[in-house]
């Protein structure tokens, strides 16, 4: 059996942090985004907010697989700001994020190596307290049960989901109660076995579509 595909994570909410190195202020802001256009809007907003800064350097990674990336040194020596910021996002295995580091020059030059360390450290320290959101592929599974048994099976699925990386879906009530759970593909055989054991084989799960969902880490 193949293991579930892994996807880059994102962050639950924006984070910010400031460091001072040789009198220069480096203000790092990292925010979650859903597209390149949204990332560009964040950059435009922060450049307007910090309009009097010497530099507003940027890096972004977008796309479900993190396959779209862009960075800008915004006037700093080539390769000393945007790329180091981007490498931090890559090392953290993040996507759908944009980072802006605003620099107020303090009058002391840091040199290429000093700039690389400053910009990468600013982003890294801003991300340290960030709450992560995992992305994973889950498969829809439904079961049909009698209305009188719906509460018992709902509790069973709820407890099962908490131990197997799954999440409950919406229940539907017609001639029977249809309960829904979204589970990792490699957990589906276990789900079928547990339902069979709980129902003496009477309840048979029906596999449906797959989707990518965000799960708090």
mmCIF file of C-alpha atoms in Angstrom, residues 34-203:
data_model
loop_
_atom_site.group_PDB
_atom_site.id
_atom_site.type_symbol
_atom_site.label_atom_id
_atom_site.label_comp_id
_atom_site.label_asym_id
_atom_site.label_seq_id
_atom_site.Cartn_x
_atom_site.Cartn_y
_atom_site.Cartn_z
ATOM 1 C CA UNK A 34 -4.391 31.913 -1.195
ATOM 2 C CA UNK A 35 -2.928 33.215 -4.463
ATOM 3 C CA UNK A 36 -0.142 35.262 -6.038
ATOM 4 C CA UNK A 37 -2.568 38.176 -6.417
ATOM 5 C CA UNK A 38 -3.333 38.105 -2.696
ATOM 6 C CA UNK A 39 0.388 37.968 -1.920
ATOM 7 C CA UNK A 40 0.959 40.988 -4.154
ATOM 8 C CA UNK A 41 -1.806 42.837 -2.295
ATOM 9 C CA UNK A 42 -0.126 42.097 1.042
ATOM 10 C CA UNK A 43 3.186 43.377 -0.315
ATOM 11 C CA UNK A 44 1.546 46.555 -1.637
ATOM 12 C CA UNK A 45 -0.168 47.164 1.716
ATOM 13 C CA UNK A 46 3.028 46.743 3.718
ATOM 14 C CA UNK A 47 5.065 48.889 1.346
ATOM 15 C CA UNK A 48 2.465 51.614 1.824
ATOM 16 C CA UNK A 49 2.548 51.117 5.600
ATOM 17 C CA UNK A 50 6.359 51.256 5.731
ATOM 18 C CA UNK A 51 6.723 53.834 2.958
ATOM 19 C CA UNK A 52 9.666 55.607 4.599
ATOM 20 C CA UNK A 53 11.827 52.470 4.988
ATOM 21 C CA UNK A 54 14.986 51.994 2.926
ATOM 22 C CA UNK A 55 13.940 48.526 1.738
ATOM 23 C CA UNK A 56 10.869 46.270 1.723
ATOM 24 C CA UNK A 57 12.245 42.917 0.595
ATOM 25 C CA UNK A 58 9.868 40.080 -0.234
ATOM 26 C CA UNK A 59 9.518 36.333 -0.735
ATOM 27 C CA UNK A 60 6.482 34.213 -1.452
ATOM 28 C CA UNK A 61 5.652 30.549 -2.005
ATOM 29 C CA UNK A 62 2.220 29.603 -3.353
ATOM 30 C CA UNK A 63 0.388 26.601 -4.762
ATOM 31 C CA UNK A 64 -0.748 23.357 -3.172
ATOM 32 C CA UNK A 65 2.660 21.796 -3.815
ATOM 33 C CA UNK A 66 4.593 25.009 -3.197
ATOM 34 C CA UNK A 67 5.630 25.031 -6.844
ATOM 35 C CA UNK A 68 5.326 28.797 -7.355
ATOM 36 C CA UNK A 69 7.939 31.056 -5.774
ATOM 37 C CA UNK A 70 9.116 34.621 -6.165
ATOM 38 C CA UNK A 71 11.402 36.994 -4.293
ATOM 39 C CA UNK A 72 12.752 40.542 -4.459
ATOM 40 C CA UNK A 73 15.838 42.212 -2.961
ATOM 41 C CA UNK A 74 14.206 45.660 -3.343
ATOM 42 C CA UNK A 75 17.495 47.482 -3.790
ATOM 43 C CA UNK A 76 19.677 45.383 -1.499
ATOM 44 C CA UNK A 77 22.702 43.731 -3.177
ATOM 45 C CA UNK A 78 21.554 40.885 -5.416
ATOM 46 C CA UNK A 79 20.926 37.629 -3.562
ATOM 47 C CA UNK A 80 21.290 39.057 -0.051
ATOM 48 C CA UNK A 81 17.631 39.453 0.942
ATOM 49 C CA UNK A 82 14.841 37.872 -1.132
ATOM 50 C CA UNK A 83 16.524 34.531 -1.795
ATOM 51 C CA UNK A 84 17.608 34.005 1.853
ATOM 52 C CA UNK A 85 14.035 34.808 2.933
ATOM 53 C CA UNK A 86 12.677 32.349 0.370
ATOM 54 C CA UNK A 87 15.062 29.650 1.568
ATOM 55 C CA UNK A 88 13.642 29.978 5.092
ATOM 56 C CA UNK A 89 10.123 29.392 3.745
ATOM 57 C CA UNK A 90 11.403 26.382 1.797
ATOM 58 C CA UNK A 91 13.249 24.912 4.795
ATOM 59 C CA UNK A 92 10.103 25.244 6.885
ATOM 60 C CA UNK A 93 8.209 23.394 4.116
ATOM 61 C CA UNK A 94 5.591 26.131 3.831
ATOM 62 C CA UNK A 95 3.361 27.255 1.005
ATOM 63 C CA UNK A 96 0.677 29.905 0.493
ATOM 64 C CA UNK A 97 2.710 32.403 2.510
ATOM 65 C CA UNK A 98 4.288 35.769 1.774
ATOM 66 C CA UNK A 99 7.112 37.336 3.771
ATOM 67 C CA UNK A 100 8.061 41.008 3.795
ATOM 68 C CA UNK A 101 11.105 42.265 5.679
ATOM 69 C CA UNK A 102 11.206 46.026 6.098
ATOM 70 C CA UNK A 103 14.626 47.547 6.762
ATOM 71 C CA UNK A 104 15.289 50.904 8.338
ATOM 72 C CA UNK A 105 18.986 51.529 7.693
ATOM 73 C CA UNK A 106 20.967 52.308 10.822
ATOM 74 C CA UNK A 107 24.010 53.813 9.174
ATOM 75 C CA UNK A 108 26.307 50.787 9.461
ATOM 76 C CA UNK A 109 26.844 48.536 6.432
ATOM 77 C CA UNK A 110 26.483 44.826 7.188
ATOM 78 C CA UNK A 111 28.181 43.336 4.143
ATOM 79 C CA UNK A 112 26.715 40.586 1.979
ATOM 80 C CA UNK A 113 27.049 37.861 4.598
ATOM 81 C CA UNK A 114 25.585 40.069 7.299
ATOM 82 C CA UNK A 115 22.591 40.927 5.143
ATOM 83 C CA UNK A 116 21.903 37.276 4.322
ATOM 84 C CA UNK A 117 21.950 36.388 8.016
ATOM 85 C CA UNK A 118 19.822 39.383 8.976
ATOM 86 C CA UNK A 119 17.051 38.785 6.439
ATOM 87 C CA UNK A 120 16.909 35.029 6.990
ATOM 88 C CA UNK A 121 16.962 35.421 10.785
ATOM 89 C CA UNK A 122 14.185 38.030 10.662
ATOM 90 C CA UNK A 123 11.863 35.648 8.801
ATOM 91 C CA UNK A 124 12.867 32.602 10.833
ATOM 92 C CA UNK A 125 12.256 34.298 14.190
ATOM 93 C CA UNK A 126 8.908 35.665 12.988
ATOM 94 C CA UNK A 127 7.828 32.128 12.060
ATOM 95 C CA UNK A 128 8.955 30.472 15.296
ATOM 96 C CA UNK A 129 5.661 31.120 17.160
ATOM 97 C CA UNK A 130 3.418 30.640 14.108
ATOM 98 C CA UNK A 131 0.603 28.092 14.334
ATOM 99 C CA UNK A 132 0.895 25.671 11.428
ATOM 100 C CA UNK A 133 -1.880 24.220 9.301
ATOM 101 C CA UNK A 134 -1.225 20.827 7.700
ATOM 102 C CA UNK A 135 -2.643 19.894 4.314
ATOM 103 C CA UNK A 136 -3.615 16.305 3.649
ATOM 104 C CA UNK A 137 -5.673 14.272 1.247
ATOM 105 C CA UNK A 138 -8.759 12.726 2.824
ATOM 106 C CA UNK A 139 -11.287 10.329 1.321
ATOM 107 C CA UNK A 140 -15.024 10.628 1.885
ATOM 108 C CA UNK A 141 -16.687 7.615 3.483
ATOM 109 C CA UNK A 142 -20.418 7.332 4.194
ATOM 110 C CA UNK A 143 -22.434 4.798 6.141
ATOM 111 C CA UNK A 144 -26.191 4.253 6.234
ATOM 112 C CA UNK A 145 -27.700 3.342 9.597
ATOM 113 C CA UNK A 146 -31.135 3.276 11.151
ATOM 114 C CA UNK A 147 -32.219 6.533 12.799
ATOM 115 C CA UNK A 148 -32.306 4.798 16.181
ATOM 116 C CA UNK A 149 -28.617 3.869 15.785
ATOM 117 C CA UNK A 150 -27.409 7.228 14.442
ATOM 118 C CA UNK A 151 -26.281 8.587 17.816
ATOM 119 C CA UNK A 152 -24.232 5.496 18.620
ATOM 120 C CA UNK A 153 -22.465 5.450 15.264
ATOM 121 C CA UNK A 154 -21.937 9.197 15.319
ATOM 122 C CA UNK A 155 -20.115 8.801 18.642
ATOM 123 C CA UNK A 156 -18.120 5.881 17.251
ATOM 124 C CA UNK A 157 -17.025 7.874 14.189
ATOM 125 C CA UNK A 158 -16.247 10.943 16.266
ATOM 126 C CA UNK A 159 -13.989 8.940 18.577
ATOM 127 C CA UNK A 160 -12.405 7.088 15.649
ATOM 128 C CA UNK A 161 -11.680 10.341 13.803
ATOM 129 C CA UNK A 162 -9.794 11.733 16.783
ATOM 130 C CA UNK A 163 -7.380 8.788 16.740
ATOM 131 C CA UNK A 164 -6.864 8.343 13.007
ATOM 132 C CA UNK A 165 -6.340 11.806 11.509
ATOM 133 C CA UNK A 166 -9.897 11.953 10.178
ATOM 134 C CA UNK A 167 -12.679 14.517 10.377
ATOM 135 C CA UNK A 168 -16.459 14.195 10.471
ATOM 136 C CA UNK A 169 -18.626 15.455 7.627
ATOM 137 C CA UNK A 170 -22.297 16.361 7.496
ATOM 138 C CA UNK A 171 -25.006 13.880 8.434
ATOM 139 C CA UNK A 172 -28.084 13.525 6.213
ATOM 140 C CA UNK A 173 -31.422 12.167 7.360
ATOM 141 C CA UNK A 174 -33.814 10.558 4.913
ATOM 142 C CA UNK A 175 -35.240 7.064 4.983
ATOM 143 C CA UNK A 176 -32.036 6.217 6.868
ATOM 144 C CA UNK A 177 -29.346 8.298 8.558
ATOM 145 C CA UNK A 178 -26.285 8.792 6.346
ATOM 146 C CA UNK A 179 -23.185 9.642 8.350
ATOM 147 C CA UNK A 180 -20.037 11.002 6.725
ATOM 148 C CA UNK A 181 -16.365 10.877 7.678
ATOM 149 C CA UNK A 182 -13.252 12.014 5.797
ATOM 150 C CA UNK A 183 -10.254 9.775 6.444
ATOM 151 C CA UNK A 184 -6.702 9.225 5.130
ATOM 152 C CA UNK A 185 -6.656 6.581 2.396
ATOM 153 C CA UNK A 186 -4.292 4.306 4.319
ATOM 154 C CA UNK A 187 -6.709 4.260 7.273
ATOM 155 C CA UNK A 188 -9.731 3.070 5.258
ATOM 156 C CA UNK A 189 -9.155 -0.673 5.809
ATOM 157 C CA UNK A 190 -8.975 -0.054 9.559
ATOM 158 C CA UNK A 191 -12.209 1.958 9.425
ATOM 159 C CA UNK A 192 -13.976 -0.852 7.573
ATOM 160 C CA UNK A 193 -12.735 -3.410 10.112
ATOM 161 C CA UNK A 194 -13.808 -1.298 13.089
ATOM 162 C CA UNK A 195 -17.263 -0.679 11.644
ATOM 163 C CA UNK A 196 -17.662 -4.368 10.876
ATOM 164 C CA UNK A 197 -16.692 -5.248 14.438
ATOM 165 C CA UNK A 198 -19.104 -2.684 15.900
ATOM 166 C CA UNK A 199 -22.035 -3.784 13.742
ATOM 167 C CA UNK A 200 -21.395 -7.523 13.339
ATOM 168 C CA UNK A 201 -20.800 -6.814 9.663
ATOM 169 C CA UNK A 202 -24.117 -5.035 9.121
ATOM 170 C CA UNK A 203 -22.654 -1.582 8.384
#
